[in-house]
JSON list of C-alpha atoms in Angstrom, two decimals:
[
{"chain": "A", "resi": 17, "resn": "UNK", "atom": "CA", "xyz": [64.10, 101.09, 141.93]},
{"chain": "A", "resi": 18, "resn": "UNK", "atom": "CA", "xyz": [61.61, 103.36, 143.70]},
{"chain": "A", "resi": 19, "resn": "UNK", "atom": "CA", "xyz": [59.15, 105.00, 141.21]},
{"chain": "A", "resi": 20, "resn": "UNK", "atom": "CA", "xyz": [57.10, 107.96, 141.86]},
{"chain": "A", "resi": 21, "resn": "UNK", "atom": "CA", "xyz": [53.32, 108.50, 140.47]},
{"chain": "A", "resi": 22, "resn": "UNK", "atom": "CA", "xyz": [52.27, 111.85, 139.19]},
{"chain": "A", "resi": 23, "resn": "UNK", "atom": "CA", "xyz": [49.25, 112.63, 137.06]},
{"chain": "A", "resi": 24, "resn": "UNK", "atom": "CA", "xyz": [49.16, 115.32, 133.85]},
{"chain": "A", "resi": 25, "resn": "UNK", "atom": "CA", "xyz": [46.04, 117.11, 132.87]},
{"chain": "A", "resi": 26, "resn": "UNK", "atom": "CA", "xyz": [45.29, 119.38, 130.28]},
{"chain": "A", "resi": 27, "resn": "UNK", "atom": "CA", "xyz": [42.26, 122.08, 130.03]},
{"chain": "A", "resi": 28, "resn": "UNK", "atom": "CA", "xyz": [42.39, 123.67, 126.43]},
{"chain": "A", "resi": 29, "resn": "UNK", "atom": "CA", "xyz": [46.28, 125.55, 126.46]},
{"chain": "A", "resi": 30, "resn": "UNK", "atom": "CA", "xyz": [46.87, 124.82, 130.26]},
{"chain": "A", "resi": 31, "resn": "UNK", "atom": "CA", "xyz": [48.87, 121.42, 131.41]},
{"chain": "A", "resi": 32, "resn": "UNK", "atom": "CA", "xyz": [49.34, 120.60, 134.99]},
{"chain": "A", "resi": 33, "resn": "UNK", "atom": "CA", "xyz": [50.88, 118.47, 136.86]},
{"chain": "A", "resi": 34, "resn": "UNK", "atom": "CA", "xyz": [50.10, 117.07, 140.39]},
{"chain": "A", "resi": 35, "resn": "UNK", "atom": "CA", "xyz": [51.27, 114.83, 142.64]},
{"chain": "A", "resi": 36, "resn": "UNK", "atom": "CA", "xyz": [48.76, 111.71, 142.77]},
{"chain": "A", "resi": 37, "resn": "UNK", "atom": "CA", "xyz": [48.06, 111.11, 146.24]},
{"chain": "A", "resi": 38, "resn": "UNK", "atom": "CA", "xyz": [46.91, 114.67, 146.98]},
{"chain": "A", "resi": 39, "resn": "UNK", "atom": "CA", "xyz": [46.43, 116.45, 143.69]},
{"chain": "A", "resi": 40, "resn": "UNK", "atom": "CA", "xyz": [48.51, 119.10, 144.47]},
{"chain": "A", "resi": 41, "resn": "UNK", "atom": "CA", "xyz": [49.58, 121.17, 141.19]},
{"chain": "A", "resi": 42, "resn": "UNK", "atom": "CA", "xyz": [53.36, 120.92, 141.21]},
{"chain": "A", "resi": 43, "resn": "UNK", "atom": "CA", "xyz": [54.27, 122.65, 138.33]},
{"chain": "A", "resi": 44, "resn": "UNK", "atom": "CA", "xyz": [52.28, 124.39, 135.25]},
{"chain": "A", "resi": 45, "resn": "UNK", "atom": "CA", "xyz": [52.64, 125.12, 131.64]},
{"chain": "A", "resi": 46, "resn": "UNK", "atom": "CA", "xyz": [50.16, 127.93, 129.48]},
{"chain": "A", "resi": 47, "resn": "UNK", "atom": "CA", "xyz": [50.62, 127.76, 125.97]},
{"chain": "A", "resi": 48, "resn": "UNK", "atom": "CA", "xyz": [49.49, 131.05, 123.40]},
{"chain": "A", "resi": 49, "resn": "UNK", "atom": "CA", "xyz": [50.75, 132.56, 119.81]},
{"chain": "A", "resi": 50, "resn": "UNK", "atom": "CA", "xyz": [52.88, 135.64, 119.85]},
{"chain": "A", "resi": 51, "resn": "UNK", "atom": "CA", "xyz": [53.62, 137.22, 116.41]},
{"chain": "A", "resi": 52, "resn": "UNK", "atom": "CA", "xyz": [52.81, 134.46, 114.55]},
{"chain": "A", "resi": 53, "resn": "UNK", "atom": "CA", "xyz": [55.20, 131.89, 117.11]},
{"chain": "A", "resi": 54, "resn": "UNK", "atom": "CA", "xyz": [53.95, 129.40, 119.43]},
{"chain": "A", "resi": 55, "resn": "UNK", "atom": "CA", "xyz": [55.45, 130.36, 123.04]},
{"chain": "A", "resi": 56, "resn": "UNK", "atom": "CA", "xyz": [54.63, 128.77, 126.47]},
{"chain": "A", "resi": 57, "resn": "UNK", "atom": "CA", "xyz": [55.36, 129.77, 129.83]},
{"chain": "A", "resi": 58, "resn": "UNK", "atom": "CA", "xyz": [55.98, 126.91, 132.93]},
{"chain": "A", "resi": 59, "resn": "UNK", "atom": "CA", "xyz": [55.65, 128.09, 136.23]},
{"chain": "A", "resi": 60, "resn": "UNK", "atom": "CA", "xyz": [56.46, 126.70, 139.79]},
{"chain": "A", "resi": 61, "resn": "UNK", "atom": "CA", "xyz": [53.15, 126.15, 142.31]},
{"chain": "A", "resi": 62, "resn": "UNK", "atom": "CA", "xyz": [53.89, 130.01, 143.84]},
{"chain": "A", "resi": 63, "resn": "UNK", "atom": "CA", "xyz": [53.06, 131.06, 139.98]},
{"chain": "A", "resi": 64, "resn": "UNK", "atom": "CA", "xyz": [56.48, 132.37, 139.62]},
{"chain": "A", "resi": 65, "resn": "UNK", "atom": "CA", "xyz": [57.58, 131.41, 135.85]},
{"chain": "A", "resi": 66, "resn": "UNK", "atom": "CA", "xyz": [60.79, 128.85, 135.92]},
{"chain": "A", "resi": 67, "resn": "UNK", "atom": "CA", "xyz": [61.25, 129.03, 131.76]},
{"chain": "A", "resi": 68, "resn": "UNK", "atom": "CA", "xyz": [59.97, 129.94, 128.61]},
{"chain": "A", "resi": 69, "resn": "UNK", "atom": "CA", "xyz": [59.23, 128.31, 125.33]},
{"chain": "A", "resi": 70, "resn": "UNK", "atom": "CA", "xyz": [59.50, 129.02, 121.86]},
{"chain": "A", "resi": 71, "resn": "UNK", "atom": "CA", "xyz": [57.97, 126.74, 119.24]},
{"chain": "A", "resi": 72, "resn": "UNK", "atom": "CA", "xyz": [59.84, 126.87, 115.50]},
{"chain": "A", "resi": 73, "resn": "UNK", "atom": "CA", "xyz": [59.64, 124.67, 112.64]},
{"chain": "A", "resi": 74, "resn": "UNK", "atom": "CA", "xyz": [62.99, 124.71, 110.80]},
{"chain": "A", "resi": 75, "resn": "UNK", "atom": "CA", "xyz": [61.58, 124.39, 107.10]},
{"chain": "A", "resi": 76, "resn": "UNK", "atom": "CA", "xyz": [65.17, 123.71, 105.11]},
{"chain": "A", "resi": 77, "resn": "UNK", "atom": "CA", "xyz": [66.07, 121.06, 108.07]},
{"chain": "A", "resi": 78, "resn": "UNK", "atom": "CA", "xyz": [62.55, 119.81, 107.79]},
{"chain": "A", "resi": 79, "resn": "UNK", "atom": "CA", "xyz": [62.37, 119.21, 111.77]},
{"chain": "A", "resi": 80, "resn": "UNK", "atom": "CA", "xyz": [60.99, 120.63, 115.09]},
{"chain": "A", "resi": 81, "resn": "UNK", "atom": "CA", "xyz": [63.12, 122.89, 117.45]},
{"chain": "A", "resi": 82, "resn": "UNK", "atom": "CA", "xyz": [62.35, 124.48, 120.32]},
{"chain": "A", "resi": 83, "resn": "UNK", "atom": "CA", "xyz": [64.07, 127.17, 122.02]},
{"chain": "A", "resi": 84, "resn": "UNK", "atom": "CA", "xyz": [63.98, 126.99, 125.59]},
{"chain": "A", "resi": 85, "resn": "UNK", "atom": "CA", "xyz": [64.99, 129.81, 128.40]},
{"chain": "A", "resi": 86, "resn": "UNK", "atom": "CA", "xyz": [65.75, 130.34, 131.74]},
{"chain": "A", "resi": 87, "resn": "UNK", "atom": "CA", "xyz": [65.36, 133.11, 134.50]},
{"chain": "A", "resi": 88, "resn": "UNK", "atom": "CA", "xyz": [68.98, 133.42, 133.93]},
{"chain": "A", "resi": 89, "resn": "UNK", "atom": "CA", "xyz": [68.28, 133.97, 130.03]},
{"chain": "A", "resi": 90, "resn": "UNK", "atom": "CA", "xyz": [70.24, 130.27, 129.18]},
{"chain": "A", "resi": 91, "resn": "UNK", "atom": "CA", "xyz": [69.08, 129.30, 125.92]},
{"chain": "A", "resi": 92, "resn": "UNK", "atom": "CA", "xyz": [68.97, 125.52, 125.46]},
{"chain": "A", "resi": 93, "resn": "UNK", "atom": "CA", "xyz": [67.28, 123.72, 122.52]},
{"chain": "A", "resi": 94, "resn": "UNK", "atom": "CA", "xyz": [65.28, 120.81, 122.32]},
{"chain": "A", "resi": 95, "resn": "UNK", "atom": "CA", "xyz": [65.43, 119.69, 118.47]},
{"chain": "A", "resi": 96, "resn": "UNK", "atom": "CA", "xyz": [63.77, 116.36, 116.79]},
{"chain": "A", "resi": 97, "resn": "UNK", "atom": "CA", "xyz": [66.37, 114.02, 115.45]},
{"chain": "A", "resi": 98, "resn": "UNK", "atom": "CA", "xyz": [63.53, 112.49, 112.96]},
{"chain": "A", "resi": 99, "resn": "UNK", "atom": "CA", "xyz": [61.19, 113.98, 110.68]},
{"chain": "A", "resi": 100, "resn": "UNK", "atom": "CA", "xyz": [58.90, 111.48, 112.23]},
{"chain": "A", "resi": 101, "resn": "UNK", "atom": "CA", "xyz": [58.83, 113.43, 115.23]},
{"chain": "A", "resi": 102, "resn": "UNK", "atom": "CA", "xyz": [59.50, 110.31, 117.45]},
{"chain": "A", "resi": 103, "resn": "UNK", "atom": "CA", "xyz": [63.02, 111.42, 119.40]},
{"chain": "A", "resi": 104, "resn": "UNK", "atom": "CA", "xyz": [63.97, 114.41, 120.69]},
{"chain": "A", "resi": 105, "resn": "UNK", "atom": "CA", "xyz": [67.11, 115.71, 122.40]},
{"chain": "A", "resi": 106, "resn": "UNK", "atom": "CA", "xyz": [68.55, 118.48, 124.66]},
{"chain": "A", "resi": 107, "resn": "UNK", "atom": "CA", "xyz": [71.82, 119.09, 126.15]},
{"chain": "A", "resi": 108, "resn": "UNK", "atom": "CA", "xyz": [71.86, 120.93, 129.49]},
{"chain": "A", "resi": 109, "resn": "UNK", "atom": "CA", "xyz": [74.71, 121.76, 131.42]},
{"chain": "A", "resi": 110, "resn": "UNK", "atom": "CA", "xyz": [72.83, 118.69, 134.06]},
{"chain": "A", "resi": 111, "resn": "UNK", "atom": "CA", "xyz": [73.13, 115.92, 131.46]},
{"chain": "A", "resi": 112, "resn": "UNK", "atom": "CA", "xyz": [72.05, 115.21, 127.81]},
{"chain": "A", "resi": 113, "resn": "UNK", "atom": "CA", "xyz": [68.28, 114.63, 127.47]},
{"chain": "A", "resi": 114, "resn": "UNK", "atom": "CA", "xyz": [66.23, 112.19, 124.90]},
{"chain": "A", "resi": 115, "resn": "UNK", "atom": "CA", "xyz": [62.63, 111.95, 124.56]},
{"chain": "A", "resi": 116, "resn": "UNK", "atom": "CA", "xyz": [60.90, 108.42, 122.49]},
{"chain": "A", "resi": 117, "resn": "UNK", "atom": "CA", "xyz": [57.41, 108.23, 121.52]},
{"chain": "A", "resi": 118, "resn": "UNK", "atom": "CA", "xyz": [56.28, 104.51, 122.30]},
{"chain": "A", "resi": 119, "resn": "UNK", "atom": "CA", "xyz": [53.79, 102.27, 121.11]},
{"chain": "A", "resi": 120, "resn": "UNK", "atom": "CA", "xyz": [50.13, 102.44, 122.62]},
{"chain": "A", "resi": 121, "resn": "UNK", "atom": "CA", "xyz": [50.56, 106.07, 123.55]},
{"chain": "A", "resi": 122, "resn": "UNK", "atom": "CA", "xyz": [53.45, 106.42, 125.50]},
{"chain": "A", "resi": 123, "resn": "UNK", "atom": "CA", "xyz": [56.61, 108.56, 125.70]},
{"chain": "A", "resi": 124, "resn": "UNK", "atom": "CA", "xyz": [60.03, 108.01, 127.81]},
{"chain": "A", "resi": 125, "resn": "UNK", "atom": "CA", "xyz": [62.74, 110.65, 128.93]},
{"chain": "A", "resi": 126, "resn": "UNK", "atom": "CA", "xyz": [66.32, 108.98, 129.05]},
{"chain": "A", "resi": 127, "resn": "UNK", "atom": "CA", "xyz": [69.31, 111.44, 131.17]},
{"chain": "A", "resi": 128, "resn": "UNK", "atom": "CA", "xyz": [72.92, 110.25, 129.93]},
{"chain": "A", "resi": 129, "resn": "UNK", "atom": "CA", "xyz": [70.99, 107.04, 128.41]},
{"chain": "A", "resi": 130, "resn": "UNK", "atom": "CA", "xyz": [68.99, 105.65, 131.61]},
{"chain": "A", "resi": 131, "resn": "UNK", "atom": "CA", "xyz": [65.45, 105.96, 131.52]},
{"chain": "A", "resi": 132, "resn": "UNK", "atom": "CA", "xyz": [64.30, 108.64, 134.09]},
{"chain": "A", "resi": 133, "resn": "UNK", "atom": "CA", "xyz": [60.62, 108.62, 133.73]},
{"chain": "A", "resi": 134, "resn": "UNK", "atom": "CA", "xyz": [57.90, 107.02, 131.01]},
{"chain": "A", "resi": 135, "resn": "UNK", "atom": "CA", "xyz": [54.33, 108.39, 130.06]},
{"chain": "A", "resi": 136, "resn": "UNK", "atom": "CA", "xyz": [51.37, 106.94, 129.76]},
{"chain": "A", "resi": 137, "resn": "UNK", "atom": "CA", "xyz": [48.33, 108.76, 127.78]},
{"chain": "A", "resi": 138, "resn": "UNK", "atom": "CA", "xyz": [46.46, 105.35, 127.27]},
{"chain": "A", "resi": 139, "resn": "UNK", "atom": "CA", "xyz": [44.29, 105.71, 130.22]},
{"chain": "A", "resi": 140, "resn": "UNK", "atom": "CA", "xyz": [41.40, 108.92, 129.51]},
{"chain": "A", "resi": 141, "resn": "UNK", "atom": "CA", "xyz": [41.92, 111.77, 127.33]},
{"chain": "A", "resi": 142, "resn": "UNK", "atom": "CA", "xyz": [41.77, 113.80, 130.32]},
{"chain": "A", "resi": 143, "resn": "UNK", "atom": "CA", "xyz": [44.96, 112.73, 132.69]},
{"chain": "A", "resi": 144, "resn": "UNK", "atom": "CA", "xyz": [48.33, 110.46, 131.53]},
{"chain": "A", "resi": 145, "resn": "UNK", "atom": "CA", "xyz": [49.54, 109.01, 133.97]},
{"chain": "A", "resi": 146, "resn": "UNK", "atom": "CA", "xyz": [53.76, 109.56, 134.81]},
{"chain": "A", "resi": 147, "resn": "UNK", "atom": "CA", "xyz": [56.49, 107.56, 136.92]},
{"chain": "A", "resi": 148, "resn": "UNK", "atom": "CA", "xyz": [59.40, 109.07, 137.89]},
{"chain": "A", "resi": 149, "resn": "UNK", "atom": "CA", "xyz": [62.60, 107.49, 138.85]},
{"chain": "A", "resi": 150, "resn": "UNK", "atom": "CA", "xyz": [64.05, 110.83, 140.53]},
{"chain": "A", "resi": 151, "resn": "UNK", "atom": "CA", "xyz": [61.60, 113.67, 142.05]},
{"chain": "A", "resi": 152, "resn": "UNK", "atom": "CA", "xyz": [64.84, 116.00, 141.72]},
{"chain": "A", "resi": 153, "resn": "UNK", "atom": "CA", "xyz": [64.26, 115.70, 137.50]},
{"chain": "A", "resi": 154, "resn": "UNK", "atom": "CA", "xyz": [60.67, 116.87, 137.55]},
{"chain": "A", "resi": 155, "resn": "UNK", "atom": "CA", "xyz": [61.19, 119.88, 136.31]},
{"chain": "A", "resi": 156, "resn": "UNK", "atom": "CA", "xyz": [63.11, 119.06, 133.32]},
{"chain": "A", "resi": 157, "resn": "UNK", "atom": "CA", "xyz": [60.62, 116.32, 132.70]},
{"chain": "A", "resi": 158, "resn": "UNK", "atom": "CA", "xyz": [57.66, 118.13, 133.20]},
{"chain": "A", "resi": 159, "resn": "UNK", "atom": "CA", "xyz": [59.38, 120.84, 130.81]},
{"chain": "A", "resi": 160, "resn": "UNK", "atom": "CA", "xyz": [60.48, 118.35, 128.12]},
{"chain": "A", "resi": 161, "resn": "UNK", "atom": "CA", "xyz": [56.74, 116.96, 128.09]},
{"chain": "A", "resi": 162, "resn": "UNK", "atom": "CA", "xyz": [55.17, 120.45, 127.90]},
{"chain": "A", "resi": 163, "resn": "UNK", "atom": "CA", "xyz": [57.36, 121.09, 124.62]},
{"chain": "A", "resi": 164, "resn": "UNK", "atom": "CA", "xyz": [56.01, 118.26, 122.68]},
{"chain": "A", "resi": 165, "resn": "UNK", "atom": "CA", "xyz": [52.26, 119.49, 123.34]},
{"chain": "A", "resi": 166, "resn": "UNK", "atom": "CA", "xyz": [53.04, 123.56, 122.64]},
{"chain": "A", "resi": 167, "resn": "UNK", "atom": "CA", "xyz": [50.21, 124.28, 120.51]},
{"chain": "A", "resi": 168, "resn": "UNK", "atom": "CA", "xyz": [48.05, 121.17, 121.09]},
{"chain": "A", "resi": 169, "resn": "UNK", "atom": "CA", "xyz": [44.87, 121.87, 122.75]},
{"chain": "A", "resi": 170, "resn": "UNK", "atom": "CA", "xyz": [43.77, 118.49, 124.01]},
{"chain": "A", "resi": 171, "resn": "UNK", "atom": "CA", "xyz": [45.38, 114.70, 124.60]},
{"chain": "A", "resi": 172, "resn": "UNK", "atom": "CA", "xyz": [45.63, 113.25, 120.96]},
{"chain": "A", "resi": 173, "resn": "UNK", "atom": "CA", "xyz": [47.68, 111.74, 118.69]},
{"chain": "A", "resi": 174, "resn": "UNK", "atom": "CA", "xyz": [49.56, 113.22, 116.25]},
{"chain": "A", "resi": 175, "resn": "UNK", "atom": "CA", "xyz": [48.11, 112.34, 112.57]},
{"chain": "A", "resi": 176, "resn": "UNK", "atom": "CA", "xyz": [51.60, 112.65, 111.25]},
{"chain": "A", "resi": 177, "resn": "UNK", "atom": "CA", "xyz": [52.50, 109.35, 112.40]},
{"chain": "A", "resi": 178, "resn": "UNK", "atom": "CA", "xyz": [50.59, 106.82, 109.84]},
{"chain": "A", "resi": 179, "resn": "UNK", "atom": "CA", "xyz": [51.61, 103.91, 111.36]},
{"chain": "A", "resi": 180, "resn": "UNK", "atom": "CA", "xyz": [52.55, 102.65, 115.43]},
{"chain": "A", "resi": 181, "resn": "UNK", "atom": "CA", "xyz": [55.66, 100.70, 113.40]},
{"chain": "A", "resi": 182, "resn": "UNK", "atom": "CA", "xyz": [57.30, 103.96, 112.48]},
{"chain": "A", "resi": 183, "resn": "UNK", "atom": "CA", "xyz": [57.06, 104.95, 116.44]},
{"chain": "A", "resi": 184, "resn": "UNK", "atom": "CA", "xyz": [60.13, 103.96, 118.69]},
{"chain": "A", "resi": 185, "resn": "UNK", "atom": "CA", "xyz": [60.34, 100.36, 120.40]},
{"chain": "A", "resi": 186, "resn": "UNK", "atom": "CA", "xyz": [59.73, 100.87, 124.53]},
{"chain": "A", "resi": 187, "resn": "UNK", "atom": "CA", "xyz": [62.50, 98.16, 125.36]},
{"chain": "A", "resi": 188, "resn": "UNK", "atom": "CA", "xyz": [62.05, 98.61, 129.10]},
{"chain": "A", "resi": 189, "resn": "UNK", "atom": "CA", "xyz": [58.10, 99.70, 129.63]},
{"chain": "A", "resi": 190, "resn": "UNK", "atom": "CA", "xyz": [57.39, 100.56, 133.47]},
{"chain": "A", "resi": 191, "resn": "UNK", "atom": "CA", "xyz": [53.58, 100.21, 132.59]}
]
């Protein structure tokens, strides 16, 4: 298993992400509110934008969703499965798609049920660190992270979680 280090930084509404060797920007996400919705936009390093987000609350499901298009106008949704906020999923035409909030600060991305690439915000509240298992799934993984911090305007953790026992176990931590 050959694993891949990238770093994550955030400035205010703007999250990057770089390759760690060189620091080049990869991909980038800008986050603003449009009527009253949260939107973002992610866009490739030639600034060209590669899909667009829509943040929603669903009040009578009590749960996060967020609607998530295309150049092609697909509209795919990533929706929490808690109302702890702690696992996501998304179905793409490429494979299903789970996100888990760890312990200590960090999140994993499973495809089909394997773990493709784990998070690590323990380190400064200015960079998390990422290792990837597949460079081909950056995207997606760099698009499933920018979801979860639409409308957040620095590294922190949520204060809807109370406690780290209501967060989901990391059974196979890479850090």
């Amino acid at each position: 298993m050959s694993l891949k280090r990238y770093h994550i930084s955030q400035n205010n509404n703007i999250l990057k992400i770089s390759k760690a060797v060189n620091n080049e920007v990869i991909y980038s996400s800008f986050w603003f509110m449009e009527f009253g919705k949260t939107c973002a936009e992610i866009k490739n390093a030639k600034n060209e934008v590669v899909f667009s987000i829509t943040k929603k609350f669903q009040f009578w499901k009590w749960r996060m969703v967020y609607l998530i298009s295309q150049k092609t106008a697909d509209l795919s949704i990533l929706i929490a499965q808690n109302t702890r906020y702690t696992v996501f999923k998304l179905d793409l035409l490429s494979g299903n798609y789970e996100i888990k909030v760890h312990y200590k600060k960090k999140k994993s991305i499973f495809k089909d049920g394997e773990k493709i690439a784990e998070f690590d915000e323990s380190f400064t509240n200015k960079r998390v660190e990422l290792l990837v298992l597949n460079t081909n799934e950056l995207k997606i993984i760099f698009l499933l992270y920018a979801c979860l911090l639409v409308g957040e305007n620095e590294f922190k953790s949520k204060s809807i979680i109370k406690s780290q026992k209501q967060l989901e176990t990391n059974k196979n931590p890479w850090f």
